[in-house]
Tab-separated table of C-alpha atoms in Angstrom:
chain	number	residue	atom	x	y	z
A	1	UNK	CA	0.000	0.000	0.000
A	2	UNK	CA	1.375	3.396	-1.062
A	3	UNK	CA	1.704	6.383	1.263
A	4	UNK	CA	-1.303	8.186	-0.278
A	5	UNK	CA	-3.471	5.078	0.050
A	6	UNK	CA	-2.304	4.612	3.651
A	7	UNK	CA	-3.178	8.221	4.518
A	8	UNK	CA	-6.579	7.820	2.841
A	9	UNK	CA	-7.248	4.671	4.881
A	10	UNK	CA	-6.276	6.436	8.096
A	11	UNK	CA	-8.539	9.334	7.124
A	12	UNK	CA	-11.497	6.990	6.749
A	13	UNK	CA	-10.848	5.594	10.223
A	14	UNK	CA	-11.316	9.098	11.599
A	15	UNK	CA	-14.862	9.170	10.161
A	16	UNK	CA	-14.866	12.852	9.131
A	17	UNK	CA	-18.104	12.301	7.186
A	18	UNK	CA	-19.960	11.520	10.436
A	19	UNK	CA	-17.988	13.240	13.179
A	20	UNK	CA	-17.398	16.466	11.247
A	21	UNK	CA	-19.602	16.973	8.178
A	22	UNK	CA	-22.768	15.341	9.470
A	23	UNK	CA	-22.298	16.615	13.030
A	24	UNK	CA	-21.820	20.211	11.858
A	25	UNK	CA	-24.797	19.897	9.521
A	26	UNK	CA	-26.973	18.688	12.397
A	27	UNK	CA	-25.837	21.535	14.653
A	28	UNK	CA	-26.788	24.004	11.931
A	29	UNK	CA	-30.130	22.266	11.446
A	30	UNK	CA	-30.915	22.507	15.158
A	31	UNK	CA	-29.874	26.148	15.005
A	32	UNK	CA	-32.772	26.796	12.637
A	33	UNK	CA	-35.311	25.283	15.046
A	34	UNK	CA	-36.511	28.383	16.859
A	35	UNK	CA	-39.646	29.935	18.296
A	36	UNK	CA	-38.614	33.354	16.997
A	37	UNK	CA	-37.939	34.895	13.608
A	38	UNK	CA	-34.473	36.340	13.251
A	39	UNK	CA	-32.870	34.790	16.324
A	40	UNK	CA	-32.531	31.433	18.081
A	41	UNK	CA	-34.905	30.903	20.997
A	42	UNK	CA	-35.932	27.450	22.226
A	43	UNK	CA	-37.287	27.241	25.764
A	44	UNK	CA	-38.830	24.464	27.851
A	45	UNK	CA	-41.558	22.542	25.958
A	46	UNK	CA	-42.080	25.297	23.382
A	47	UNK	CA	-43.134	24.376	19.817
A	48	UNK	CA	-39.504	24.603	18.690
A	49	UNK	CA	-38.418	22.473	21.638
A	50	UNK	CA	-40.826	19.723	20.586
A	51	UNK	CA	-39.490	19.827	17.024
A	52	UNK	CA	-35.933	19.592	18.363
A	53	UNK	CA	-36.927	16.592	20.495
A	54	UNK	CA	-38.226	14.807	17.397
A	55	UNK	CA	-35.065	15.574	15.409
A	56	UNK	CA	-32.732	14.319	18.121
A	57	UNK	CA	-34.787	11.172	18.592
A	58	UNK	CA	-34.508	10.442	14.861
A	59	UNK	CA	-30.721	10.965	14.990
A	60	UNK	CA	-30.418	8.677	18.010
A	61	UNK	CA	-32.339	5.936	16.209
A	62	UNK	CA	-30.095	6.442	13.172
A	63	UNK	CA	-27.165	5.696	15.505
A	64	UNK	CA	-28.753	2.374	16.503
A	65	UNK	CA	-29.993	3.550	19.904
A	66	UNK	CA	-33.218	2.594	21.666
A	67	UNK	CA	-35.027	5.872	22.320
A	68	UNK	CA	-37.738	7.373	24.493
A	69	UNK	CA	-38.879	10.757	25.794
A	70	UNK	CA	-39.490	10.912	29.535
A	71	UNK	CA	-42.106	12.812	31.534
A	72	UNK	CA	-39.988	16.002	31.645
A	73	UNK	CA	-39.284	16.034	27.913
A	74	UNK	CA	-35.736	14.661	28.204
A	75	UNK	CA	-34.735	12.604	25.151
A	76	UNK	CA	-32.901	9.324	25.828
A	77	UNK	CA	-30.950	7.087	23.440
A	78	UNK	CA	-29.468	3.899	24.870
A	79	UNK	CA	-27.175	1.147	23.666
A	80	UNK	CA	-27.406	-1.804	26.064
A	81	UNK	CA	-24.161	-3.468	24.975
A	82	UNK	CA	-23.397	-6.988	26.157
A	83	UNK	CA	-24.955	-6.565	29.606
A	84	UNK	CA	-28.056	-4.378	29.836
A	85	UNK	CA	-28.060	-4.696	33.631
A	86	UNK	CA	-24.551	-3.341	34.163
A	87	UNK	CA	-24.016	0.166	35.508
A	88	UNK	CA	-24.514	2.626	32.649
A	89	UNK	CA	-22.332	5.426	31.365
A	90	UNK	CA	-24.489	8.517	30.803
A	91	UNK	CA	-23.479	11.217	28.305
A	92	UNK	CA	-25.562	14.375	28.159
A	93	UNK	CA	-26.145	18.040	27.590
A	94	UNK	CA	-29.166	20.293	26.981
A	95	UNK	CA	-31.447	21.135	24.068
A	96	UNK	CA	-32.918	24.409	25.352
A	97	UNK	CA	-31.386	27.821	24.670
A	98	UNK	CA	-31.407	31.332	26.026
A	99	UNK	CA	-33.091	34.094	24.011
A	100	UNK	CA	-30.968	35.179	21.014
A	101	UNK	CA	-28.666	32.195	21.451
A	102	UNK	CA	-25.806	30.554	19.610
A	103	UNK	CA	-26.095	27.069	18.109
A	104	UNK	CA	-23.398	25.242	20.099
A	105	UNK	CA	-24.222	25.762	23.788
A	106	UNK	CA	-25.835	22.440	24.730
A	107	UNK	CA	-26.472	20.779	21.359
A	108	UNK	CA	-22.723	20.317	20.705
A	109	UNK	CA	-22.463	17.719	23.478
A	110	UNK	CA	-25.562	15.868	22.298
A	111	UNK	CA	-24.655	15.774	18.604
A	112	UNK	CA	-21.035	14.729	19.207
A	113	UNK	CA	-22.106	11.882	21.503
A	114	UNK	CA	-24.716	10.580	19.068
A	115	UNK	CA	-22.193	10.798	16.210
A	116	UNK	CA	-19.587	8.827	18.176
A	117	UNK	CA	-22.065	6.023	18.872
A	118	UNK	CA	-23.100	6.029	15.206
A	119	UNK	CA	-19.467	5.319	14.332
A	120	UNK	CA	-19.546	2.286	16.650
A	121	UNK	CA	-22.737	1.116	14.943
A	122	UNK	CA	-21.160	1.402	11.489
A	123	UNK	CA	-18.132	-0.523	12.731
A	124	UNK	CA	-20.429	-3.226	14.110
A	125	UNK	CA	-19.200	-2.680	17.666
A	126	UNK	CA	-22.182	-1.019	19.348
A	127	UNK	CA	-23.263	-4.369	20.766
A	128	UNK	CA	-19.768	-5.084	22.116
A	129	UNK	CA	-19.902	-2.456	24.857
A	130	UNK	CA	-19.161	-3.912	28.286
A	131	UNK	CA	-21.671	-1.554	29.861
A	132	UNK	CA	-24.732	0.350	28.583
A	133	UNK	CA	-24.134	3.817	27.196
A	134	UNK	CA	-27.007	6.291	27.278
A	135	UNK	CA	-27.126	9.731	25.690
A	136	UNK	CA	-29.550	12.190	27.296
A	137	UNK	CA	-30.681	15.466	25.723
A	138	UNK	CA	-31.976	17.424	28.703
A	139	UNK	CA	-35.101	19.517	28.178
A	140	UNK	CA	-34.161	22.527	30.303
A	141	UNK	CA	-30.808	23.682	31.650
A	142	UNK	CA	-30.856	27.416	31.020
A	143	UNK	CA	-33.965	28.107	33.127
A	144	UNK	CA	-35.181	30.912	30.848
A	145	UNK	CA	-38.932	30.364	31.046
A	146	UNK	CA	-39.314	29.288	34.675
A	147	UNK	CA	-36.240	31.046	36.125
A	148	UNK	CA	-35.139	27.725	37.611
A	149	UNK	CA	-32.205	25.919	36.026
A	150	UNK	CA	-31.660	22.176	35.469
A	151	UNK	CA	-35.342	21.199	35.289
A	152	UNK	CA	-34.441	18.252	33.053
A	153	UNK	CA	-31.320	16.888	34.750
A	154	UNK	CA	-32.578	17.658	38.275
A	155	UNK	CA	-35.534	15.316	37.726
A	156	UNK	CA	-33.244	12.461	36.675
A	157	UNK	CA	-30.758	13.075	39.481
A	158	UNK	CA	-33.492	13.536	42.081
A	159	UNK	CA	-32.175	16.894	43.261
A	160	UNK	CA	-35.523	18.661	43.110
A	161	UNK	CA	-38.806	17.637	44.794
A	162	UNK	CA	-42.086	17.110	42.972
A	163	UNK	CA	-43.062	20.637	44.001
A	164	UNK	CA	-40.948	21.709	41.001
A	165	UNK	CA	-44.068	20.988	38.948
A	166	UNK	CA	-45.692	24.033	40.573
A	167	UNK	CA	-42.988	26.518	39.556
A	168	UNK	CA	-44.658	29.166	37.392
A	169	UNK	CA	-43.493	31.467	34.631
A	170	UNK	CA	-44.204	35.201	34.408
A	171	UNK	CA	-47.706	34.473	33.088
A	172	UNK	CA	-48.571	32.218	36.011
A	173	UNK	CA	-48.379	29.054	33.904
A	174	UNK	CA	-46.788	26.183	35.838
A	175	UNK	CA	-44.393	23.481	34.707
A	176	UNK	CA	-47.225	21.018	35.313
A	177	UNK	CA	-49.567	23.024	33.055
A	178	UNK	CA	-47.043	23.012	30.209
A	179	UNK	CA	-46.391	19.282	30.509
A	180	UNK	CA	-50.099	18.435	30.527
A	181	UNK	CA	-50.620	20.609	27.448
A	182	UNK	CA	-48.060	18.369	25.735
A	183	UNK	CA	-49.741	15.094	26.772
A	184	UNK	CA	-47.426	14.202	29.656
A	185	UNK	CA	-48.886	12.847	32.885
A	186	UNK	CA	-47.255	15.591	34.964
A	187	UNK	CA	-48.238	13.987	38.259
A	188	UNK	CA	-46.064	13.942	41.359
A	189	UNK	CA	-45.803	10.172	41.006
A	190	UNK	CA	-44.623	10.299	37.376
A	191	UNK	CA	-42.131	13.029	38.255
A	192	UNK	CA	-40.601	11.105	41.148
A	193	UNK	CA	-40.291	7.995	38.989
A	194	UNK	CA	-37.847	9.847	36.724
A	195	UNK	CA	-35.071	9.644	39.300
A	196	UNK	CA	-32.417	7.111	38.328
A	197	UNK	CA	-31.253	4.515	40.830
A	198	UNK	CA	-27.652	5.474	41.692
A	199	UNK	CA	-26.777	1.758	41.644
A	200	UNK	CA	-27.709	1.628	37.946
A	201	UNK	CA	-25.322	4.405	36.896
A	202	UNK	CA	-21.538	4.146	36.537
A	203	UNK	CA	-20.800	7.784	35.722
A	204	UNK	CA	-21.736	10.846	33.690
A	205	UNK	CA	-19.691	12.847	31.171
A	206	UNK	CA	-20.528	16.024	29.307
A	207	UNK	CA	-18.917	17.817	26.381
A	208	UNK	CA	-19.614	21.549	26.225
A	209	UNK	CA	-18.180	24.690	24.679
A	210	UNK	CA	-15.787	26.417	27.050
A	211	UNK	CA	-17.704	29.735	27.124
A	212	UNK	CA	-14.382	31.384	27.870
A	213	UNK	CA	-11.129	32.345	26.102
A	214	UNK	CA	-8.528	30.042	27.696
A	215	UNK	CA	-8.425	27.247	25.111
A	216	UNK	CA	-8.215	29.703	22.236
A	217	UNK	CA	-5.398	31.560	23.993
A	218	UNK	CA	-3.300	28.375	24.305
A	219	UNK	CA	-4.175	27.200	20.800
A	220	UNK	CA	-5.803	23.888	21.779
A	221	UNK	CA	-9.268	22.555	20.899
A	222	UNK	CA	-10.014	20.573	24.081
A	223	UNK	CA	-9.617	20.994	27.820
A	224	UNK	CA	-10.518	18.879	30.853
A	225	UNK	CA	-12.772	20.458	33.474
A	226	UNK	CA	-11.578	20.236	37.077
A	227	UNK	CA	-14.728	21.632	38.664
A	228	UNK	CA	-17.749	23.945	38.343
A	229	UNK	CA	-18.361	27.092	40.372
A	230	UNK	CA	-21.214	27.215	42.866
A	231	UNK	CA	-24.066	29.547	41.955
A	232	UNK	CA	-26.831	31.505	43.675
A	233	UNK	CA	-29.585	33.451	41.937
A	234	UNK	CA	-31.357	36.188	43.870
A	235	UNK	CA	-34.450	38.249	43.094
A	236	UNK	CA	-34.397	41.666	44.733
A	237	UNK	CA	-37.645	43.651	45.034
A	238	UNK	CA	-37.481	47.305	46.103
A	239	UNK	CA	-40.791	48.879	47.084
A	240	UNK	CA	-41.556	52.593	47.229
A	241	UNK	CA	-44.534	54.881	46.534
A	242	UNK	CA	-45.885	56.423	43.340
A	243	UNK	CA	-46.225	60.123	42.730
A	244	UNK	CA	-46.463	62.654	39.909
A	245	UNK	CA	-43.166	63.315	38.146
A	246	UNK	CA	-43.669	67.050	38.183
A	247	UNK	CA	-45.191	67.736	41.580
A	248	UNK	CA	-43.308	65.707	44.229
A	249	UNK	CA	-40.200	67.554	45.515
A	250	UNK	CA	-36.942	65.642	45.316
A	251	UNK	CA	-36.516	65.771	49.083
A	252	UNK	CA	-39.849	64.002	49.653
A	253	UNK	CA	-39.552	61.163	47.168
A	254	UNK	CA	-39.554	57.497	48.149
A	255	UNK	CA	-37.869	56.236	45.002
A	256	UNK	CA	-37.216	52.495	44.497
A	257	UNK	CA	-35.518	53.082	41.138
A	258	UNK	CA	-32.680	55.175	42.541
A	259	UNK	CA	-32.464	52.825	45.522
A	260	UNK	CA	-32.163	49.863	43.136
A	261	UNK	CA	-29.465	51.706	41.186
A	262	UNK	CA	-27.478	52.215	44.410
A	263	UNK	CA	-27.932	48.543	45.307
A	264	UNK	CA	-26.632	47.424	41.913
A	265	UNK	CA	-23.547	49.634	42.169
A	266	UNK	CA	-23.001	48.348	45.724
A	267	UNK	CA	-23.162	44.776	44.413
A	268	UNK	CA	-20.617	45.498	41.683
A	269	UNK	CA	-18.250	47.227	44.105
A	270	UNK	CA	-18.402	44.407	46.648
A	271	UNK	CA	-17.836	41.706	44.047
A	272	UNK	CA	-14.874	43.525	42.507
A	273	UNK	CA	-13.262	44.142	45.895
A	274	UNK	CA	-14.637	41.609	48.413
A	275	UNK	CA	-11.677	42.018	50.759
A	276	UNK	CA	-12.722	45.643	51.363
A	277	UNK	CA	-16.079	44.536	52.731
A	278	UNK	CA	-15.383	41.261	54.540
A	279	UNK	CA	-12.819	41.186	57.332
A	280	UNK	CA	-10.119	38.581	56.760
A	281	UNK	CA	-7.426	37.236	58.994
A	282	UNK	CA	-5.852	34.578	56.738
A	283	UNK	CA	-9.126	32.754	56.826
A	284	UNK	CA	-12.695	33.811	57.457
A	285	UNK	CA	-15.086	31.143	58.683
A	286	UNK	CA	-13.007	28.424	57.073
A	287	UNK	CA	-12.354	29.795	53.573
A	288	UNK	CA	-9.283	31.493	52.184
A	289	UNK	CA	-9.440	35.100	51.030
A	290	UNK	CA	-8.043	34.079	47.639
A	291	UNK	CA	-11.110	31.905	46.952
A	292	UNK	CA	-13.216	35.053	46.646
A	293	UNK	CA	-10.732	37.352	44.967
A	294	UNK	CA	-9.885	34.794	42.296
A	295	UNK	CA	-13.288	33.476	41.281
A	296	UNK	CA	-16.148	35.699	42.513
A	297	UNK	CA	-18.420	37.077	39.789
A	298	UNK	CA	-21.753	38.874	40.222
A	299	UNK	CA	-24.166	39.855	37.447
A	300	UNK	CA	-27.469	41.750	37.318
A	301	UNK	CA	-29.317	40.129	34.431
A	302	UNK	CA	-32.858	41.529	34.527
A	303	UNK	CA	-34.420	44.735	35.833
A	304	UNK	CA	-38.033	45.872	35.641
A	305	UNK	CA	-40.202	48.619	37.150
A	306	UNK	CA	-43.906	49.012	37.834
A	307	UNK	CA	-45.953	50.950	36.820
A	308	UNK	CA	-43.177	52.342	34.632
A	309	UNK	CA	-45.010	55.335	33.081
A	310	UNK	CA	-42.837	58.225	31.927
A	311	UNK	CA	-44.686	60.797	34.065
A	312	UNK	CA	-45.107	58.636	37.179
A	313	UNK	CA	-42.298	58.538	39.725
A	314	UNK	CA	-42.010	57.128	43.207
A	315	UNK	CA	-43.594	59.788	45.391
A	316	UNK	CA	-43.920	61.209	48.854
A	317	UNK	CA	-42.095	59.419	51.636
A	318	UNK	CA	-43.856	57.813	54.583
A	319	UNK	CA	-47.313	58.111	53.056
A	320	UNK	CA	-49.089	54.719	53.312
A	321	UNK	CA	-52.047	55.968	51.285
A	322	UNK	CA	-50.034	56.330	48.089
A	323	UNK	CA	-50.042	53.402	45.591
A	324	UNK	CA	-46.896	51.316	45.549
A	325	UNK	CA	-44.098	51.436	43.007
A	326	UNK	CA	-41.827	48.422	42.510
A	327	UNK	CA	-38.414	47.790	41.003
A	328	UNK	CA	-37.141	44.230	40.728
A	329	UNK	CA	-33.806	42.924	39.538
A	330	UNK	CA	-31.995	39.591	39.477
A	331	UNK	CA	-28.533	38.776	40.796
A	332	UNK	CA	-26.374	35.867	39.622
A	333	UNK	CA	-23.478	35.205	42.005
A	334	UNK	CA	-20.802	32.542	41.488
A	335	UNK	CA	-17.586	31.402	43.109
A	336	UNK	CA	-15.604	28.187	43.437
A	337	UNK	CA	-15.840	28.129	47.237
A	338	UNK	CA	-19.312	27.520	48.688
A	339	UNK	CA	-18.474	28.944	52.127
A	340	UNK	CA	-17.122	32.078	50.499
A	341	UNK	CA	-20.302	32.378	48.441
A	342	UNK	CA	-22.454	32.198	51.564
A	343	UNK	CA	-20.298	34.808	53.296
A	344	UNK	CA	-20.576	37.304	50.459
A	345	UNK	CA	-24.357	36.753	50.130
A	346	UNK	CA	-24.748	37.407	53.854
A	347	UNK	CA	-22.707	40.613	53.639
A	348	UNK	CA	-24.408	41.828	50.448
A	349	UNK	CA	-27.869	41.209	51.920
A	350	UNK	CA	-27.076	43.117	55.110
A	351	UNK	CA	-25.715	46.112	53.232
A	352	UNK	CA	-28.661	46.122	50.822
A	353	UNK	CA	-31.130	46.183	53.726
A	354	UNK	CA	-29.195	49.040	55.327
A	355	UNK	CA	-29.306	51.015	52.079
A	356	UNK	CA	-33.049	50.490	51.717
A	357	UNK	CA	-33.664	51.585	55.323
A	358	UNK	CA	-31.650	54.747	54.745
A	359	UNK	CA	-33.707	55.527	51.651
A	360	UNK	CA	-37.071	54.746	53.343
A	361	UNK	CA	-37.954	51.975	50.900
A	362	UNK	CA	-38.545	48.323	51.657
A	363	UNK	CA	-36.368	45.582	50.239
A	364	UNK	CA	-37.079	41.859	49.801
A	365	UNK	CA	-34.254	39.490	48.778
A	366	UNK	CA	-35.358	36.034	47.614
A	367	UNK	CA	-33.045	33.111	46.858
A	368	UNK	CA	-34.409	31.607	43.634
A	369	UNK	CA	-31.702	29.061	42.893
A	370	UNK	CA	-28.709	27.518	44.644
A	371	UNK	CA	-26.158	25.104	43.264
A	372	UNK	CA	-23.124	23.941	45.192
A	373	UNK	CA	-19.710	23.941	43.572
A	374	UNK	CA	-18.872	20.597	41.977
A	375	UNK	CA	-15.485	18.936	41.666
A	376	UNK	CA	-15.152	16.502	38.776
A	377	UNK	CA	-14.086	12.926	39.501
A	378	UNK	CA	-10.272	12.596	39.203
A	379	UNK	CA	-10.512	9.154	37.585
A	380	UNK	CA	-12.999	10.287	34.954
A	381	UNK	CA	-10.979	13.435	34.332
A	382	UNK	CA	-7.862	11.353	33.762
A	383	UNK	CA	-9.703	9.105	31.284
A	384	UNK	CA	-11.137	12.120	29.481
A	385	UNK	CA	-7.675	13.662	29.247
A	386	UNK	CA	-6.349	10.438	27.715
A	387	UNK	CA	-9.276	10.385	25.267
A	388	UNK	CA	-8.646	14.018	24.325
A	389	UNK	CA	-4.937	13.304	23.789
A	390	UNK	CA	-5.859	10.300	21.652
A	391	UNK	CA	-8.183	12.415	19.502
A	392	UNK	CA	-5.526	15.105	19.052
A	393	UNK	CA	-2.912	12.505	18.162
A	394	UNK	CA	-5.176	10.824	15.596
A	395	UNK	CA	-5.849	14.132	13.850
A	396	UNK	CA	-2.458	15.839	14.250
A	397	UNK	CA	-0.397	12.678	13.813
A	398	UNK	CA	1.833	13.422	16.767
A	399	UNK	CA	1.834	12.733	20.488
A	400	UNK	CA	0.188	15.495	22.510
A	401	UNK	CA	0.148	15.869	26.263
A	402	UNK	CA	-0.909	19.456	26.555
A	403	UNK	CA	-4.616	19.193	27.285
A	404	UNK	CA	-5.160	21.919	29.911
A	405	UNK	CA	-7.214	21.554	33.084
A	406	UNK	CA	-9.787	24.310	33.566
A	407	UNK	CA	-12.383	25.451	36.081
A	408	UNK	CA	-15.875	26.298	34.831
A	409	UNK	CA	-17.519	29.526	35.904
A	410	UNK	CA	-20.699	28.540	34.079
A	411	UNK	CA	-23.220	26.038	35.393
A	412	UNK	CA	-23.871	22.782	33.545
A	413	UNK	CA	-26.144	19.746	33.836
A	414	UNK	CA	-23.133	17.973	35.363
A	415	UNK	CA	-23.845	19.977	38.524
A	416	UNK	CA	-27.221	18.292	38.964
A	417	UNK	CA	-25.932	14.893	37.835
A	418	UNK	CA	-23.116	15.029	40.418
A	419	UNK	CA	-25.764	14.268	43.074
A	420	UNK	CA	-26.469	10.992	41.269
A	421	UNK	CA	-23.025	9.794	40.202
A	422	UNK	CA	-19.416	10.809	39.531
A	423	UNK	CA	-19.050	13.343	36.720
A	424	UNK	CA	-16.460	14.478	34.203
A	425	UNK	CA	-16.431	17.187	31.539
A	426	UNK	CA	-14.549	18.179	28.407
A	427	UNK	CA	-14.504	21.770	27.155
A	428	UNK	CA	-14.318	22.610	23.452
A	429	UNK	CA	-12.665	25.797	22.188
A	430	UNK	CA	-15.015	28.562	21.072
A	431	UNK	CA	-14.014	31.655	19.103
A	432	UNK	CA	-13.303	34.658	21.301
A	433	UNK	CA	-14.679	32.821	24.312
A	434	UNK	CA	-18.112	34.085	23.237
A	435	UNK	CA	-21.241	32.190	24.251
A	436	UNK	CA	-24.932	32.926	24.813
A	437	UNK	CA	-24.776	34.920	21.598
A	438	UNK	CA	-25.362	34.419	17.866
A	439	UNK	CA	-21.612	35.081	17.540
A	440	UNK	CA	-20.911	31.777	19.321
A	441	UNK	CA	-18.698	29.688	17.019
A	442	UNK	CA	-16.815	26.394	17.086
A	443	UNK	CA	-14.506	25.342	14.242
A	444	UNK	CA	-15.678	22.345	12.202
A	445	UNK	CA	-12.415	20.547	12.989
A	446	UNK	CA	-12.959	21.153	16.720
A	447	UNK	CA	-16.410	19.558	16.467
A	448	UNK	CA	-14.663	16.619	14.791
A	449	UNK	CA	-11.991	16.344	17.485
A	450	UNK	CA	-14.643	16.502	20.231
A	451	UNK	CA	-16.494	13.615	18.565
A	452	UNK	CA	-13.254	11.634	18.287
A	453	UNK	CA	-12.575	12.224	22.000
A	454	UNK	CA	-15.992	10.833	22.966
A	455	UNK	CA	-15.394	7.908	20.628
A	456	UNK	CA	-11.988	7.232	22.215
A	457	UNK	CA	-13.530	7.413	25.696
A	458	UNK	CA	-16.350	5.005	24.851
A	459	UNK	CA	-13.993	2.630	23.028
A	460	UNK	CA	-12.317	1.844	26.348
A	461	UNK	CA	-15.539	-0.013	27.266
A	462	UNK	CA	-15.496	-2.284	24.214
């Protein structure tokens, strides 16, 4: 066999037609499945979500997987291998998007996993797996509609009670209502039955875009995730009184908008310089000062006012007969150290209440979501690093041992699944570190290498 023929044979073994061309085509196809014209928007159990569920189920069946859609709209594709009763490897990510999203956040992990198993099917080895492998496309990770993340993976991992069915959106429609509209049972019993038995699961892995610039800066397509930052979401409601914009003197106003503005600036200042607000000795309540300074991020994502008319302002102070005026905003707070996160939330809350008292407005701070920081399993991480090195070697033709180890500041379904089993993650390079945006982009070859890495990981169970 000549050199050109040998290279062509090696090229075929890398399955670029499935792991690159078809995978990229499917990502683009999913990117067109949207509830909006002009931008990508696919939220929990929306019409576009249901179309995406059908597409993914078809692709799973094409890969030789047994498929079903569970009572929360999660799509499952399973290969039982030689022993259907052995502990299963789960591979997953999410199908839902934010509003005005990119096409890779979530679907990349699903498409690459399905493509890797399709390669095994074509090679006639799907039935030779020593343990079952199951791909799960989770129905809701972003939490856009119901402001509560991980609805899909939390049901499977059992991290949320059946009361999650009663969470409502801004229109008062509950999760249960939406599920029933789509012919799901949506009972407490059916919800609780979704939880997997931990004894039936061997581990969980997830492939996801990095959503940051590190991999691009070091010139590598893949990185192994060491852990995921803990996260708290707050809803802050500031309540004042209405008045006429032209008749209430500035000195007599009870203004929740300006109070909210001061609270937001206070939040930013504290999160940029936490050491100026929390007293440290080398440690404070068991956490190191560096754990805040190095990883703390705080974001105000939404703000709204009521009634919001141009000529209506919060009015006279200390007048209970005036109608109320409200300003609400959300806070997303993350850090790698859970004790540090609790300390900063405590301090922020106290200072916010003090500010509201000084301004004669009331302030309510609600915790809407909490997720503890998650450390990935060292054994899984080591195997994923080997798989990533194998994929890089197969494509580049040389030995690589440079796969970096990263921390994730973004939340992922792996956070919920960590309550069920050990977890591991691979990050894939994205251009400019941009995510949650139409500008989100992953190179075709990086999609290919991610698929090869999953294939290499699964091949160890043949």
